[in-house]
Structures are given as structure tokens and as C-alpha cells.
Short mmCIF file of C-alpha atoms in Angstrom, two decimals:
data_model
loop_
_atom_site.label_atom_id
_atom_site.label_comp_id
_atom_site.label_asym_id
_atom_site.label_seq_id
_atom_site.Cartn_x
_atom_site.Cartn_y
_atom_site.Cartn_z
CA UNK A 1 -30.09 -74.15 -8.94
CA UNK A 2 -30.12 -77.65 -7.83
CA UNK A 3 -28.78 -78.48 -4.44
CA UNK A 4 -26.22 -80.60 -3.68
CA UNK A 5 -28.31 -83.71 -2.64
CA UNK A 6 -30.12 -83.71 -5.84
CA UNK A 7 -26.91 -82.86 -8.43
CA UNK A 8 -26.51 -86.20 -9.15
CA UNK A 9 -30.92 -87.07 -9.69
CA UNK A 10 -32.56 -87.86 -12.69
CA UNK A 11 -33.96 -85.06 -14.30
CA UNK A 12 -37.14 -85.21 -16.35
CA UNK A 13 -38.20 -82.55 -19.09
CA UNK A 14 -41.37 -81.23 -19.48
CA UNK A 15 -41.36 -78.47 -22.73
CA UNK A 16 -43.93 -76.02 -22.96
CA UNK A 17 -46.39 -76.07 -25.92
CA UNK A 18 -45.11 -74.25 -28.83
CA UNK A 19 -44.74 -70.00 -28.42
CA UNK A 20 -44.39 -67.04 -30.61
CA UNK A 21 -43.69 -65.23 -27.66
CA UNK A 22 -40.90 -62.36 -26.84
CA UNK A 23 -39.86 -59.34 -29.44
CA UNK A 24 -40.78 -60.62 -32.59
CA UNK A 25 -40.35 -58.97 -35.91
CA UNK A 26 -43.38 -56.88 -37.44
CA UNK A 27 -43.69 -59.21 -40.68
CA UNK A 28 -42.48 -62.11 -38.44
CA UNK A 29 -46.10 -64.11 -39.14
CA UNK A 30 -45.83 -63.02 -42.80
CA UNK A 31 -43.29 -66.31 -42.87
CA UNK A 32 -41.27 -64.77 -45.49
CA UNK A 33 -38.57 -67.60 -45.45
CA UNK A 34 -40.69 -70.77 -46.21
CA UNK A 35 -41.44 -71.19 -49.76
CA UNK A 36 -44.55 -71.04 -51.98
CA UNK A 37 -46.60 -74.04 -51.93
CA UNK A 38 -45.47 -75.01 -48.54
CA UNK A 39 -42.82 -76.75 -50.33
CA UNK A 40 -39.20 -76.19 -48.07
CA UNK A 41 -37.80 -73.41 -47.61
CA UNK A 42 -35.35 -69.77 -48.40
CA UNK A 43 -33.57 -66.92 -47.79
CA UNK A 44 -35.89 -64.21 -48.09
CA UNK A 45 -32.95 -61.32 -48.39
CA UNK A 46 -31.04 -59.99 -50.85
CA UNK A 47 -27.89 -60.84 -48.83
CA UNK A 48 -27.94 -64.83 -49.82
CA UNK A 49 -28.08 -66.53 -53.71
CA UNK A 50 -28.45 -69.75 -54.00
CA UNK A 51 -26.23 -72.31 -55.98
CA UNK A 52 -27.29 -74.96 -57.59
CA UNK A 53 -24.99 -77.70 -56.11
CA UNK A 54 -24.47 -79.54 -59.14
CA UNK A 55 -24.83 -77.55 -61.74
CA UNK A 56 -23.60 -74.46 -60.65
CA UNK A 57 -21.46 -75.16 -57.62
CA UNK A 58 -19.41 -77.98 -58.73
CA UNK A 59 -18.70 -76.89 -61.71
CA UNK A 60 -17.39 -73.57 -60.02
CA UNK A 61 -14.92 -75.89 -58.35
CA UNK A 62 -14.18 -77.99 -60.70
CA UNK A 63 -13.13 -75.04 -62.95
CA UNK A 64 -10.86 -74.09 -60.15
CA UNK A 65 -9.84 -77.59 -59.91
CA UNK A 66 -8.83 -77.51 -63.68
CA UNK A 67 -7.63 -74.24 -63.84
CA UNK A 68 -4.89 -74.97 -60.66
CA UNK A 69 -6.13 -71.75 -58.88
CA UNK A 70 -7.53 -73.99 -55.99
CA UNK A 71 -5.96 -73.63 -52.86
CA UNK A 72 -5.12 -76.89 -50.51
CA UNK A 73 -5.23 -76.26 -47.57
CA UNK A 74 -1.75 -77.76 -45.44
CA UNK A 75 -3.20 -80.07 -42.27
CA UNK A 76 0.38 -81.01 -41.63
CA UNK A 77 0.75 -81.51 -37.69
CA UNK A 78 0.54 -79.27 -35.47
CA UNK A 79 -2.58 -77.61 -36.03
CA UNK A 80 -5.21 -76.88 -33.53
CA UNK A 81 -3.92 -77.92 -30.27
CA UNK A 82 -6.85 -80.45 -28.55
CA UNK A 83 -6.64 -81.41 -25.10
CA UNK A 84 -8.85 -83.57 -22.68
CA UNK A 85 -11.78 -81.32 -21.31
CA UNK A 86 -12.45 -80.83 -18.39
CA UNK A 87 -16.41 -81.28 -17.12
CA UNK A 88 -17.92 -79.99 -14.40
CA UNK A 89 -18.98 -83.64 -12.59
CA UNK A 90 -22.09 -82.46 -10.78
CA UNK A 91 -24.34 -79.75 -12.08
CA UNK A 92 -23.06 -77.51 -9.45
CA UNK A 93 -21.59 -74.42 -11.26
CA UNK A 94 -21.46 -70.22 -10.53
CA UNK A 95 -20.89 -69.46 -14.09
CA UNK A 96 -21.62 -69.95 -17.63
CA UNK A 97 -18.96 -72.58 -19.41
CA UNK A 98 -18.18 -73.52 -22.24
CA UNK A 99 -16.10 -75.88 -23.86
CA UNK A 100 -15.28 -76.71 -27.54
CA UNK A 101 -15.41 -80.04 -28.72
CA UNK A 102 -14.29 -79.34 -32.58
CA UNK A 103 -15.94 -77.92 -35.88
CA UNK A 104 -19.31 -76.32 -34.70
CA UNK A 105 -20.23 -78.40 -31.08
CA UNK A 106 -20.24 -76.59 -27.77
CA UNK A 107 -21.05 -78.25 -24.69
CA UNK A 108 -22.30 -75.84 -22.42
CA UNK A 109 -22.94 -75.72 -18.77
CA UNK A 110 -25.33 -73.07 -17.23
CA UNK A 111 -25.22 -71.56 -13.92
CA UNK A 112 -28.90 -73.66 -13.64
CA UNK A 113 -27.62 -76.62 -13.76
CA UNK A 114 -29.09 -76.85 -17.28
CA UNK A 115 -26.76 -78.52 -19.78
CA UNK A 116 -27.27 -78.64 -23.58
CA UNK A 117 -24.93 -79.40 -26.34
CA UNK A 118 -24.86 -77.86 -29.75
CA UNK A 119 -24.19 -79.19 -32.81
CA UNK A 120 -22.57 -82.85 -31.91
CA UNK A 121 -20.55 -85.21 -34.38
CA UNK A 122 -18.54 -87.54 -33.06
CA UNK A 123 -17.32 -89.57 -36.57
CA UNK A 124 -14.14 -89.20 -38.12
CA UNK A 125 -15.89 -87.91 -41.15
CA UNK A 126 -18.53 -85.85 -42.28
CA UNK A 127 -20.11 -87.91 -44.46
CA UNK A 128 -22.89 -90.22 -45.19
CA UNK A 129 -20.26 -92.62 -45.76
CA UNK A 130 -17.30 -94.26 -43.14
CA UNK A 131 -15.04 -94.34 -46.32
CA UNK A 132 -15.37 -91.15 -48.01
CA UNK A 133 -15.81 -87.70 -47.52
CA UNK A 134 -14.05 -85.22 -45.52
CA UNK A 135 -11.77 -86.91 -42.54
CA UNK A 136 -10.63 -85.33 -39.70
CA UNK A 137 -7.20 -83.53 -39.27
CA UNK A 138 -7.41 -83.23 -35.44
CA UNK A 139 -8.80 -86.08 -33.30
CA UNK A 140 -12.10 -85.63 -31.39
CA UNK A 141 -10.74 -84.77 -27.91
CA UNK A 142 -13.63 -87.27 -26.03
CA UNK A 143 -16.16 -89.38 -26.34
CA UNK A 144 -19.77 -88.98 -25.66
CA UNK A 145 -19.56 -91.03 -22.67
CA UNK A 146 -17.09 -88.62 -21.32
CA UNK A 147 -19.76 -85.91 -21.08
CA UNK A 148 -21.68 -86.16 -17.50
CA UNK A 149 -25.07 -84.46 -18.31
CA UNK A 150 -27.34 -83.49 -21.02
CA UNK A 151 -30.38 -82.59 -20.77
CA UNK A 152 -31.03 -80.97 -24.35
CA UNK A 153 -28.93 -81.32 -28.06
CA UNK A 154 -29.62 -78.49 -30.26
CA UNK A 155 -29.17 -79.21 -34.38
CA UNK A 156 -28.60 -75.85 -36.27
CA UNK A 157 -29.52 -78.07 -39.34
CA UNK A 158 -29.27 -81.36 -41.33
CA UNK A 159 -26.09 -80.95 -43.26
CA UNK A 160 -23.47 -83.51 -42.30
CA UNK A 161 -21.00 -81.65 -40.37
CA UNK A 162 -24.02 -80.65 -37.48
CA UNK A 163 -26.01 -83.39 -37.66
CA UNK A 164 -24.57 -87.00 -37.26
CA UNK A 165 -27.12 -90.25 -37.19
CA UNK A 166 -24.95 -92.52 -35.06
CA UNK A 167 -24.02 -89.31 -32.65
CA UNK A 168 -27.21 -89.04 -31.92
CA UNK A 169 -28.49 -92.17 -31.52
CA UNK A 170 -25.50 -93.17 -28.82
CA UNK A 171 -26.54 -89.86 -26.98
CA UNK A 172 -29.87 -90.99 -26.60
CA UNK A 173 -28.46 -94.91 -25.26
CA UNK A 174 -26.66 -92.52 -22.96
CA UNK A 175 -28.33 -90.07 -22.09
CA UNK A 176 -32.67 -91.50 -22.51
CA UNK A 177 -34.10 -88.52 -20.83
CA UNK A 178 -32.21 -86.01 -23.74
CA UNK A 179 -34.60 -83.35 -25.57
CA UNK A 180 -33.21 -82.84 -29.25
CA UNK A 181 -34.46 -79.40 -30.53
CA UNK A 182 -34.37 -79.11 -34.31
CA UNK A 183 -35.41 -76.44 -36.71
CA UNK A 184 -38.83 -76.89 -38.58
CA UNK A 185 -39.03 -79.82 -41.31
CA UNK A 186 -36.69 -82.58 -39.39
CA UNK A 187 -38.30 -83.80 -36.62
CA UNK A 188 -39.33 -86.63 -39.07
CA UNK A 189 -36.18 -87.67 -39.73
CA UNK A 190 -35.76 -87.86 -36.46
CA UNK A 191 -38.76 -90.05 -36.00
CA UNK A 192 -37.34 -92.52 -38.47
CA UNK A 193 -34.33 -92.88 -36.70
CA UNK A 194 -36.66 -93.72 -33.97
CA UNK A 195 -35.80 -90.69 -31.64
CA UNK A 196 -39.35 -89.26 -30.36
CA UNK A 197 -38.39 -86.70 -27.79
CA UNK A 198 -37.85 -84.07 -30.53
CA UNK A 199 -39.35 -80.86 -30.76
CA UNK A 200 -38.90 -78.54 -34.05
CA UNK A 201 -39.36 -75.18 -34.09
CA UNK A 202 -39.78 -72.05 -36.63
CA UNK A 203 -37.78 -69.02 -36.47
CA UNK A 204 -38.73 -67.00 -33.21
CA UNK A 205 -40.33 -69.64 -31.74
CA UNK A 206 -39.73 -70.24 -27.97
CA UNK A 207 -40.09 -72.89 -25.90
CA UNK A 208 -39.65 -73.46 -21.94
CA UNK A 209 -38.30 -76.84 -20.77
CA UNK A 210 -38.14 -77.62 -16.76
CA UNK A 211 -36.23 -80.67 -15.68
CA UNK A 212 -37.97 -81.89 -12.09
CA UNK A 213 -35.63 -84.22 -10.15
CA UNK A 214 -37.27 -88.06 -9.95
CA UNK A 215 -37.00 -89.23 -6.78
CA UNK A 216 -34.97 -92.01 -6.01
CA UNK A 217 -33.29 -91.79 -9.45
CA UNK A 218 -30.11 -91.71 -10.51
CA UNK A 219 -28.61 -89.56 -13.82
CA UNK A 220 -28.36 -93.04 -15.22
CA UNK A 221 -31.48 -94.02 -14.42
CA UNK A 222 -32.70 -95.74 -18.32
CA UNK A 223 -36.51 -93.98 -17.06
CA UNK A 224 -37.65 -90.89 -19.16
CA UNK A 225 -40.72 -88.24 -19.00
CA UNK A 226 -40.74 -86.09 -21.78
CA UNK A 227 -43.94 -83.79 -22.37
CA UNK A 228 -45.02 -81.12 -24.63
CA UNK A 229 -48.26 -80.45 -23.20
CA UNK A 230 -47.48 -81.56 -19.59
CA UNK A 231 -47.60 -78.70 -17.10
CA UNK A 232 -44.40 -77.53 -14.79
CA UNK A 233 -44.34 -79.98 -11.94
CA UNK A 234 -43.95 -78.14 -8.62
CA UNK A 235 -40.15 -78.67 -6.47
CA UNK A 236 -37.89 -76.73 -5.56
CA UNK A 237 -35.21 -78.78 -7.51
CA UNK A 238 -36.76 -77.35 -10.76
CA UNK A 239 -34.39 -76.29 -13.47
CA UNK A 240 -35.54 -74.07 -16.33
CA UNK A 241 -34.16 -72.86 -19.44
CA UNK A 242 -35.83 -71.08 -22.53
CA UNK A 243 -35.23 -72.01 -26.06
CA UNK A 244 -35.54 -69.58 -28.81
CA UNK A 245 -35.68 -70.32 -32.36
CA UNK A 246 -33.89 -67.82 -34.93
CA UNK A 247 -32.93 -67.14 -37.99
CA UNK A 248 -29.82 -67.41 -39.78
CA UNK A 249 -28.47 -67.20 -43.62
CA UNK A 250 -27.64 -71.20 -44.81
CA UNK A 251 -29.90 -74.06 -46.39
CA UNK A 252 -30.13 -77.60 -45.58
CA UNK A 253 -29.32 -80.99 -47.51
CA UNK A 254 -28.83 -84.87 -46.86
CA UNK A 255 -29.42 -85.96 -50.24
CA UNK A 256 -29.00 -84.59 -53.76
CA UNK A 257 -32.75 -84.34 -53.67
CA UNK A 258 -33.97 -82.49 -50.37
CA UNK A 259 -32.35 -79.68 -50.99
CA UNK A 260 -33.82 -76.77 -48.49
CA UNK A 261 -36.82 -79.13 -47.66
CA UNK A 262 -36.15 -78.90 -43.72
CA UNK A 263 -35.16 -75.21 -42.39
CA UNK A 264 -31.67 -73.79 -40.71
CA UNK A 265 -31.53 -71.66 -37.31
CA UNK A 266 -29.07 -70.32 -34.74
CA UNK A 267 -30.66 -70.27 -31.50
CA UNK A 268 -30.79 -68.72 -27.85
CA UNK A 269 -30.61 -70.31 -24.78
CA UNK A 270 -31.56 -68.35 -21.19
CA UNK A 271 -31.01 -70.47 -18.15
CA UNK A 272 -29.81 -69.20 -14.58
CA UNK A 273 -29.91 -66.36 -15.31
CA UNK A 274 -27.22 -66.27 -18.05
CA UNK A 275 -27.90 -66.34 -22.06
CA UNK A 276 -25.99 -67.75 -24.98
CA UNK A 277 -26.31 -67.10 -28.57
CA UNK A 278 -25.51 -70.22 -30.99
CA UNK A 279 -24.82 -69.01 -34.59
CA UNK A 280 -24.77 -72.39 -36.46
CA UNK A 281 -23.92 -72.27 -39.69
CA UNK A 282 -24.42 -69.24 -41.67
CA UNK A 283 -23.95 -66.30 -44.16
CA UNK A 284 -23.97 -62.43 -44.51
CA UNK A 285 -23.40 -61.06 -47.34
CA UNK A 286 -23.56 -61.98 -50.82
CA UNK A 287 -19.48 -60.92 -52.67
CA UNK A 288 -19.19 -61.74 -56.16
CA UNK A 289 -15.97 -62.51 -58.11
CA UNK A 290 -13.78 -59.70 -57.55
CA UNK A 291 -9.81 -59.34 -58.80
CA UNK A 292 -7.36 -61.10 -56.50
CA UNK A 293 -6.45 -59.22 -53.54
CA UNK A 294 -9.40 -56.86 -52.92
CA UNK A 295 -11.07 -55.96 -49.82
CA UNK A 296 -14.64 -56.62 -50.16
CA UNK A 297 -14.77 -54.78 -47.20
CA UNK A 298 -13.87 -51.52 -48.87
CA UNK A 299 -15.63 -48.72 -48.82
CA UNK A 300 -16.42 -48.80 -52.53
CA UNK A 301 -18.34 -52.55 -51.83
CA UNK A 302 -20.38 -51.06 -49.09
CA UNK A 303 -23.80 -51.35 -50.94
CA UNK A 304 -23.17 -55.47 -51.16
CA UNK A 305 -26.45 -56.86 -49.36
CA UNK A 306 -25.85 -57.80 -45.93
CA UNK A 307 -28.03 -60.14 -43.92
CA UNK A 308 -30.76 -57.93 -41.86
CA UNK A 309 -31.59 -60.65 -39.48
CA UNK A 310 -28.43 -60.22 -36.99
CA UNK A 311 -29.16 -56.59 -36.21
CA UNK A 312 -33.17 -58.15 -34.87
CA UNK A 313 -31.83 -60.65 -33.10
CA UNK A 314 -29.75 -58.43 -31.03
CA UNK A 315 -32.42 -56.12 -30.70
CA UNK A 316 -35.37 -58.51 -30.14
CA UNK A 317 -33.54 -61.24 -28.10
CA UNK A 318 -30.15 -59.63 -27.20
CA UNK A 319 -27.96 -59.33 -25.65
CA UNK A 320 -25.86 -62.43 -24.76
CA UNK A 321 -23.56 -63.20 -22.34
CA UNK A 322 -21.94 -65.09 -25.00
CA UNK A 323 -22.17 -66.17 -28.66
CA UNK A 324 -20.96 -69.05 -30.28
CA UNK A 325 -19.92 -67.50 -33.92
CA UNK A 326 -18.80 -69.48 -37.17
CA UNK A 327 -15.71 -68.27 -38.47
CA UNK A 328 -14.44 -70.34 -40.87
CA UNK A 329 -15.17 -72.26 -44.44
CA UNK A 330 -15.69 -69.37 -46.42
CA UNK A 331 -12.91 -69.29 -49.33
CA UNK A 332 -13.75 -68.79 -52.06
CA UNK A 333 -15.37 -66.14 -51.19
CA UNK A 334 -17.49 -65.72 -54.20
CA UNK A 335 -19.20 -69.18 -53.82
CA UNK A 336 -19.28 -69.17 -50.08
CA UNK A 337 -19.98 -65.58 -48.59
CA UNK A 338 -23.78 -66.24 -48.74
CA UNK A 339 -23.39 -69.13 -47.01
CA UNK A 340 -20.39 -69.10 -44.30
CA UNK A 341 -19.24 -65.98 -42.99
CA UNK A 342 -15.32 -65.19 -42.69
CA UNK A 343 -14.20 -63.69 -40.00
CA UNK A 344 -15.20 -60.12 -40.93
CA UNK A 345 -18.78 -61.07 -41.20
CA UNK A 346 -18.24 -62.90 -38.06
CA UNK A 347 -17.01 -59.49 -35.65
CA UNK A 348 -20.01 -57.84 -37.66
CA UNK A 349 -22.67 -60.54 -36.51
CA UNK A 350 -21.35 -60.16 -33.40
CA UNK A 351 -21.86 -56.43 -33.09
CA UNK A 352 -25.44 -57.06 -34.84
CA UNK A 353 -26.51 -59.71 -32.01
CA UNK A 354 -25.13 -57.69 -29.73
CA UNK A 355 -23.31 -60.69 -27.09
CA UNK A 356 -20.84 -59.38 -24.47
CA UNK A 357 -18.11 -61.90 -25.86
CA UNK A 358 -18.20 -64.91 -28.06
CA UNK A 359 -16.09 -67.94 -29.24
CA UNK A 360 -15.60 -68.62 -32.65
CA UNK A 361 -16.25 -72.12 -34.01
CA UNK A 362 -16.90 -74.18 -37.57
CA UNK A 363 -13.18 -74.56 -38.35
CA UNK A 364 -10.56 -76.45 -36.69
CA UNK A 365 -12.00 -79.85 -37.52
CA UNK A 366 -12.25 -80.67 -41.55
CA UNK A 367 -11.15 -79.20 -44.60
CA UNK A 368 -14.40 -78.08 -46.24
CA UNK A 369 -13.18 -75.15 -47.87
CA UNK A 370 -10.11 -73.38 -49.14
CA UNK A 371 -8.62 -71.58 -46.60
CA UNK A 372 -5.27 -72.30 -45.17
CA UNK A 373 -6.80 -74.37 -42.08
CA UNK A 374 -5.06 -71.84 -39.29
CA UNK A 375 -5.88 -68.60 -41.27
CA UNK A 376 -9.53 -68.09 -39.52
CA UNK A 377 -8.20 -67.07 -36.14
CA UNK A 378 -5.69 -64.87 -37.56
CA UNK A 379 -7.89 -62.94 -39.63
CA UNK A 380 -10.39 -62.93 -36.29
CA UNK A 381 -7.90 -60.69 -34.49
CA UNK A 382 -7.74 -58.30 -37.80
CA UNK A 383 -11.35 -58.08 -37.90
CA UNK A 384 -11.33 -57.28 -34.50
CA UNK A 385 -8.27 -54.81 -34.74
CA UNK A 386 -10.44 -53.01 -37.41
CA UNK A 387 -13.77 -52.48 -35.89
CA UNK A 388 -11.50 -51.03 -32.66
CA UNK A 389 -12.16 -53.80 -30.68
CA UNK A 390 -9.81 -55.32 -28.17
CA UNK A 391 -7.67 -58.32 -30.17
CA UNK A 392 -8.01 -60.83 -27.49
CA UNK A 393 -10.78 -61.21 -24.00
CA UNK A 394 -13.73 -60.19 -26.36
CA UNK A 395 -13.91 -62.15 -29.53
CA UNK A 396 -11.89 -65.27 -28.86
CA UNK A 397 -10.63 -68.65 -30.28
CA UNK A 398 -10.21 -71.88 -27.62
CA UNK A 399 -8.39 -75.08 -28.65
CA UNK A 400 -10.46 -78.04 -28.93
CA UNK A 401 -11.50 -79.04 -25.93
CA UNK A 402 -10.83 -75.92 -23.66
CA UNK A 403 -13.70 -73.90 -21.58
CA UNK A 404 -13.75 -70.52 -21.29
CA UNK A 405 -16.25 -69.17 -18.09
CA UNK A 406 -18.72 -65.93 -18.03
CA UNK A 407 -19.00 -65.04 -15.16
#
């Protein structure tokens, strides 16, 4: 960890060359998920179908629309309470921490020293547009200049809610010696957005990145080193962390025409000795239409598909200390259970990954879905009531802008 002279430093990353290394599945190099013809990529399980946005999904939407059986959600005040977090101001810390900052981002501070923040958008909306598309109901509760370190961003994928253009381009005014790590297919958008220190990875690729203090250099310091063939420099101020690629059950989009072209991940981080697991955005099973009220969970829909990929991640990678787990935007769940999980899928990815505890996230924020917008935490505690799992200390919700510590 780094000492108490050198907390404040600047900290430049070297990342290893790219590594299939650790537990890997047997028809891992088969690279099921990327499509013929090198051409984007899919779902290679049973567990996920894929809709058509606009010929299949909004019209299933508009039909509801039509048809008044759409649900609006209430985002009446109060909500989700937010509150100003509370960073760690040196890199001086004895446990893991984490601290949600809304929808699906998690800044998280490792017992290294390492810091590395998941999934950042800091815009009202979610939207390619500052005038239209979903707004927020509860206020971002900083601002990126709030946040005293990063050394790495990690994008579960391109969609709009996890990957912002101006977010990122103010953390990398703010922060010049941030690493971005991005799933396979968008470093070039990256690129265009003229943000080079990007690496992309597939699923169960790994990388190791080492910050080395610069001497005589402050955190602010506008110098940067960023290698990805460099080898580890030698001091004792070294912090490491390793960066796993993995898969998850989603697709990708900025356009109406890239549909799937760049690939999805959640992804593990190991630093100091304590790991996280971050789920993105993501399915697990594919439910079809069934009558109003039913359990899909019933014993008499147990042979619907379920994603197989949880279950090697936990026993590949796992376990966790923690996970980060997506619990919300899933209703209806006949046109989203492929590609968000509810709750119920949530406590079962959890088992599957196999973390200690977790946090749920990807609600909270914006309306996306149908859902009443405080329903995912209730039905958290149920799902956790009905595997026989403690209701609270396990499986947890924060409000925005609270930490929870692993210790």
C-alpha cells in the first residue's frame, strides 16, 4: 500500500500486454459470442432473444402504450434518499469501499490504494440529446471534481446510461493519467473522442496495471505515462490491481445502426488483496408472456433457460468480497428478462458468482422501465427471504451516495 509520504504522488500506469490467463472456460477460445463474419457480436445461450428495437420492441410498447396496460412509474419526491459522499482524501484505506453515485456507477476504493470507477454519467439525461430522453428523478449527489483519485474507469458497455461522452472527457481534463477499460469493439470510439489511454478487452481477458509514484509529482500533476507493453517499474510505492474481462447477458447500441457491433462485460477487479465483482448491465433468463400475476419463478417454469455464464464466473474467478449487482429495469418482464435481471435473477447471480455480499445498483436514477421506481429494493429483500438468505447485511441497497466497507 502506498505510504503516507507518497498518498498524495502522481501515479503512472503501466498495463500488462493482453492475457488469457486464470480459469478459463473449456470452449472459452471457441469465441462462441462474437458473430459470423467477424461482424459484432451475441448471446450464444438459450437464456437471451434478441428484439429487434424497432420493429419488434417498440411496437411491443407501443401496443402497451395503446392498449393503457403500461405502467408509469410515480417519481413524486421522496424517492431515493442522496446525500453528499464521503471520500477517502488520501489513498490511505484498511478496507474495501464503496460508494454509490446513482443508476449503475460505483466508485470504489481498494485497500491498495487502487481506485477505479465503474460505469460514470454525470448528465441529467441519458441521452444523446440535452433535451430529450430520460431525465433524472434524483440529483447526482457530486461532481466529478469531487472525486480525489482515479486511476482506472471501467465501461460495462456503450449504451447511454454507462457510457457518457462529456463524463468522460471531463474525467480525463481531471484526472490525465486515467486508464479507461472497455469491452472489445469500442476502443475506437474512444479514439475519436480523442481518449488514447484505452485498453479493450474480450471476455476472460486479464490485464495487470501498476501505478509507480513520479517523483516530485503531485495527483494533479497534467504529466501522464501510460503503457501497454512497458514493463513494471521497480519501487516500493507500486500499486497493483488485476482486471478481468467477463461475460454477461446484454447487447450494445449508440445508434439505430450499430446495433451489437461493440461487445458487453461485467468485470473483476483484485487489488490489495480484496476483489470486487461488477455486474453491468445484464440478463438471465429468457420469460415469455405469461397471465398477470404468475410467478415465473414457479416450479412449473423451472425449465426457462437461464444464463450459464454466472455459475463460471464464480467458479473460475470467484469468489468476491463484493459484487456490484443490477437490480432494476426489468418490467415488463417479457421484453426485458433477457436483458435486465429483476431482483430474483439478481440473488440468483449472486449465488452463481459466488461474492460474500453485494450492492445492488441500475435503478434509483431514471425511469427506463415500468416498474414502480421504489419496488426493486423491496422485491430484493423477498428474493432474499426466499432463497433463506438473511434480508439485510448480505444482499444490500445504499442511498445514492453512501459507502458501505468490507472489511
Amino acid at each position: 500500500m502506498a505510504s503516507a509520504s507518497t498518498a498524495a504522488v502522481l501515479y503512472a500506469s503501466v498495463v500488462s500486454s493482453a492475457q488469457l490467463t486464470g480459469a478459463v472456460p473449456e470452449d472459452a477460445k471457441e469465441l462462441k459470442h462474437h458473430a459470423k463474419g467477424g461482424k459484432g457480436f451475441i448471446n450464444p445461450w438459450e437464456s437471451y432473444t434478441d428484439l429487434p428495437v424497432f420493429k419488434t420492441l417498440c411496437t411491443m410498447l407501443y401496443r402497451r402504450f395503446v392498449s393503457r396496460t403500461t405502467n408509469i412509474p410515480d417519481t413524486t419526491p421522496p424517492t431515493v434518499p442522496v446525500h453528499k459522499p464521503d471520500f477517502l482524501p488520501t489513498r490511505e484505506t484498511p478496507t474495501l469501499r464503496a460508494t454509490w453515485l446513482g443508476h449503475a456507477c460505483y466508485y470504489v476504493e481498494f485497500p491498495s490504494g487502487f481506485r477505479a470507477l465503474f460505469d460514470p454519467v454525470f448528465e441529467q439525461r441519458c441521452s444523446p440529446f440535452t433535451w430529450l430522453g430520460p431525465s433524472r428523478y434524483t440529483p447526482m449527489p457530486c461532481e466529478i471534481e469531487d472525486l480525489p483519485f482515479i486511476d482506472a474507469v471501467i465501461i460495462s458497455h456503450n449504451h447511454y446510461d454507462h457510457l457518457s461522452h462529456p463524463t468522460v472527457t471531463t474525467i480525463k481534463k481531471r484526472f490525465p493519467n486515467v486508464h479507461f477499460f472497455v469491452p472489445l469493439g469500442n476502443k475506437k470510439w474512444f479514439e475519436k473522442c480523442e481518449l488514447h489511454n484505452v485498453t479493450e478487452l474480450d471476455w476472460w481477458e486479464t490485464r495487470d496495471i501498476t501505478l509507480s509514484a513520479v517523483p516530485g509529482k503531485s495527483e494533479s500533476s497534467p504529466s501522464t505515462t501510460v503503457s501497454t507493453e512497458g514493463k513494471t517499474p521497480s519501487t516500493h510505492d507500486n500499486i497493483l490491481a488485476t482486471i478481468n474481462c467477463l461475460p454477461c447477458q446484454h447487447t450494445s447500441a449508440r445508434t439505430p445502426f450499430d446495433r451489437a457491433h461493440t461487445l458487453w462485460a461485467s468485470w473483476s477487479i483484485s487489488s490489495g488483496g480484496k476483489s470486487i465483482w461488477f455486474g453491468g448491465d445484464t440478463g438471465y433468463r429468457k420469460v415469455p408472456q405469461l397471465p398477470p400475476g404468475e410467478n415465473d419463478y414457479d416450479v412449473k417454469y423451472s425449465h426457462f433457460p437461464f444464463c450459464p455464464a454466472f455459475k463460471q464466473i464464480g467458479e473460475l474467478r470467484g469468489p468476491f468480497d463484493l459484487g456490484l449487482i443490477p437490480i432494476g429495469a426489468y418490467d415488463p418482464r417479457f421484453i426485458m428478462s433477457s436483458m435486465h435481471a429483476n431482483p430474483f435473477d439478481s440473488v440468483n447471480i449472486f449465488i452463481d458468482t459466488k461474492c460474500k455480499k453485494a450492492l445492488g445498483m441500475h435503478w434509483g436514477t431514471w425511469v427506463l422501465t415500468e416498474e414502480d421506481v421504489m419496488e426493486p429494493p423491496k422485491l430484493l429483500r423477498e428474493a432474499m427471504k426466499w432463497k433463506e438468505l438473511p434480508e439485510e447485511g448480505v444482499f444490500d441497497v445504499v442511498d445514492i451516495g453512501e459507502s458501505l466497507e468490507v472489511k
